[in-house]
mmCIF file of C-alpha atoms in Angstrom:
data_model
loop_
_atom_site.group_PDB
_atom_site.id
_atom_site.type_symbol
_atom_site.label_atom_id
_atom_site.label_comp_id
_atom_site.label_asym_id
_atom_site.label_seq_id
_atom_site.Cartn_x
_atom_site.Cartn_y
_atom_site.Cartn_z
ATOM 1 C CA UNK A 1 -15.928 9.886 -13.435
ATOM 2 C CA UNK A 2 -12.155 8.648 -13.229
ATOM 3 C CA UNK A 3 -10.995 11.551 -12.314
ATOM 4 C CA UNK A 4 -13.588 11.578 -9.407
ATOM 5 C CA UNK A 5 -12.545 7.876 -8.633
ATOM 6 C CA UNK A 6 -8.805 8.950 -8.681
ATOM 7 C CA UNK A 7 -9.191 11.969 -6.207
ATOM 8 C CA UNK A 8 -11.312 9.779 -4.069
ATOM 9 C CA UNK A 9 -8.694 7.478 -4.086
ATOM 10 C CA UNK A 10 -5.709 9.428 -3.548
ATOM 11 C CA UNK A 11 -7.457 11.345 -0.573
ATOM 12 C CA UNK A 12 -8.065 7.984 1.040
ATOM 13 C CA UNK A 13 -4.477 7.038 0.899
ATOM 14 C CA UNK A 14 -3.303 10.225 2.148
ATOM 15 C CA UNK A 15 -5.556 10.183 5.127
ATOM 16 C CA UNK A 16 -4.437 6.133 5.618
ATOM 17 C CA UNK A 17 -0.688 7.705 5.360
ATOM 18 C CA UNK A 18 -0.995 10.422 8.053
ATOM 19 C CA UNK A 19 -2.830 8.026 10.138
ATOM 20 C CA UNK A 20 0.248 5.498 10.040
ATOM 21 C CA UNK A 21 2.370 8.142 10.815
ATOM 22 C CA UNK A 22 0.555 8.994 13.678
ATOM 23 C CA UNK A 23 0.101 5.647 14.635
ATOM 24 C CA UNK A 24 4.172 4.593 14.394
ATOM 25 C CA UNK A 25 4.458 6.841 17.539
ATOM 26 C CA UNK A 26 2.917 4.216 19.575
ATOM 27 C CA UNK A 27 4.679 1.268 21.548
ATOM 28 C CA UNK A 28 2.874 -1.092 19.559
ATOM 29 C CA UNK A 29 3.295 0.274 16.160
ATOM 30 C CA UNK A 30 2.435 -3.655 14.118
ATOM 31 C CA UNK A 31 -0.860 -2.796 13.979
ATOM 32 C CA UNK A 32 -0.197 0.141 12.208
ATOM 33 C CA UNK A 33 2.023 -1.901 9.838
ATOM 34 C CA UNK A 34 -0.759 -4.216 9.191
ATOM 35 C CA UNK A 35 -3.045 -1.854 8.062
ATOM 36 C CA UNK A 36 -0.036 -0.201 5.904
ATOM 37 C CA UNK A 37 0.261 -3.513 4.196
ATOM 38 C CA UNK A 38 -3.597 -3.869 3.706
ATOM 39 C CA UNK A 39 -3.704 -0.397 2.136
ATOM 40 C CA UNK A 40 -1.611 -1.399 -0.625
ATOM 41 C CA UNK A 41 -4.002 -4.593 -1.613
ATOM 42 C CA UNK A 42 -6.683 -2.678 -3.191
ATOM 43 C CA UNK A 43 -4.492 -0.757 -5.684
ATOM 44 C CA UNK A 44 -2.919 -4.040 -6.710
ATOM 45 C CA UNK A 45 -5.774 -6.218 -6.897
ATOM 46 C CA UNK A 46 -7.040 -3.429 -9.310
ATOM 47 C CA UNK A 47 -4.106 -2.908 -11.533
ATOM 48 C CA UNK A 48 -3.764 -7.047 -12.214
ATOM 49 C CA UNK A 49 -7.315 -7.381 -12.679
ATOM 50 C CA UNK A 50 -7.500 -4.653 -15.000
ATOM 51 C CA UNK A 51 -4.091 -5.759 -16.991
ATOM 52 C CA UNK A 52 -5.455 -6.377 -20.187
ATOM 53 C CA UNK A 53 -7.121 -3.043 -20.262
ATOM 54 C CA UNK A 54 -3.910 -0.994 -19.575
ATOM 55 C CA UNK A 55 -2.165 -3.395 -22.431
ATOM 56 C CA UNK A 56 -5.324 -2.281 -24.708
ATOM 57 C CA UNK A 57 -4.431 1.489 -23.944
ATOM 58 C CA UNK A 58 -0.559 1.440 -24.222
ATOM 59 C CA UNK A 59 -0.185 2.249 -20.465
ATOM 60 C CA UNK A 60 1.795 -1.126 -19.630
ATOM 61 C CA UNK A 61 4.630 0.497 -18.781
ATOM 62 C CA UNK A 62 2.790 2.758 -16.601
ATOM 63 C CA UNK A 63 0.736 0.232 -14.540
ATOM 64 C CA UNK A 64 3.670 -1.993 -13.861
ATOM 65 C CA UNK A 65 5.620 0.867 -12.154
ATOM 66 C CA UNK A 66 2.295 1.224 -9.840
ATOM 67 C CA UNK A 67 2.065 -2.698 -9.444
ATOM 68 C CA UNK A 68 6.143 -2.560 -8.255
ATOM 69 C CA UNK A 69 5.767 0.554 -6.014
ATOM 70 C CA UNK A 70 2.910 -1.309 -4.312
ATOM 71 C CA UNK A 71 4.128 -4.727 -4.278
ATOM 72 C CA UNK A 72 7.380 -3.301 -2.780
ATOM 73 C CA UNK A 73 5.399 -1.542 -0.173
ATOM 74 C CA UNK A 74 3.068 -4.182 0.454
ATOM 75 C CA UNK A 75 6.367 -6.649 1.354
ATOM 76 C CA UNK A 76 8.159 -3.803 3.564
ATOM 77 C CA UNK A 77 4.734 -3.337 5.684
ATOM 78 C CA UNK A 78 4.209 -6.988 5.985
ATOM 79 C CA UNK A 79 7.548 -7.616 6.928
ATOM 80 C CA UNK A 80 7.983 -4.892 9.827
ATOM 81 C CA UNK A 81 4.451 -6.577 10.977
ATOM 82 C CA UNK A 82 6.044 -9.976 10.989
ATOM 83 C CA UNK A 83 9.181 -8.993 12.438
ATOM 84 C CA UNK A 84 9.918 -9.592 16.066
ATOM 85 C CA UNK A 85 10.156 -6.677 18.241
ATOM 86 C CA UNK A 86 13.204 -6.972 20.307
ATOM 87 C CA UNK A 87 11.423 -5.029 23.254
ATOM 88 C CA UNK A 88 9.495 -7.581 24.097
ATOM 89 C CA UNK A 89 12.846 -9.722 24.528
ATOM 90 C CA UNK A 90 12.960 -11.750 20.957
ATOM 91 C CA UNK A 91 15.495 -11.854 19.132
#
């Protein structure tokens, strides 16, 4: 059943990443940067919730390289989403 739950997952990411590629085409690409940022909450929220059972399993190490690759991302999508866009004459 994980390894159901994994593929699932994965897929769903992958089709969420060609999407924002897609997407980053557009004139308006924060939108796209929004929903980059939300992407990464669900993988998070999992992996602290679910701490103490990665510490039971001696995978630590492991889940805290997932929790910094999607905290990182998380920041850099928010960010370009927050930033302002010099087109529209802000700077």
């Amino acid at each position: 059943m994980v390894w159901v739950g994994l593929i699932q997952a994965y897929l769903l990411m992958t089709i969420i990443a060609v999407l924002l590629v897609l997407g980053s085409g557009q004139v308006n690409a924060r939108k796209w940067n929004v929903v980059g940022a939300l992407a990464h909450c669900p993988p998070l929220i999992a992996a602290l919730a679910s701490l103490q059972v990665f510490e039971s399993m001696g995978a630590l190490a492991i889940v805290r390289v997932a929790i910094t690759f999607h905290f990182v991302w998380l920041c850099l999508e928010a960010f370009a989403a927050l930033y302002p866009d010099a087109a529209l004459g802000v700077e």
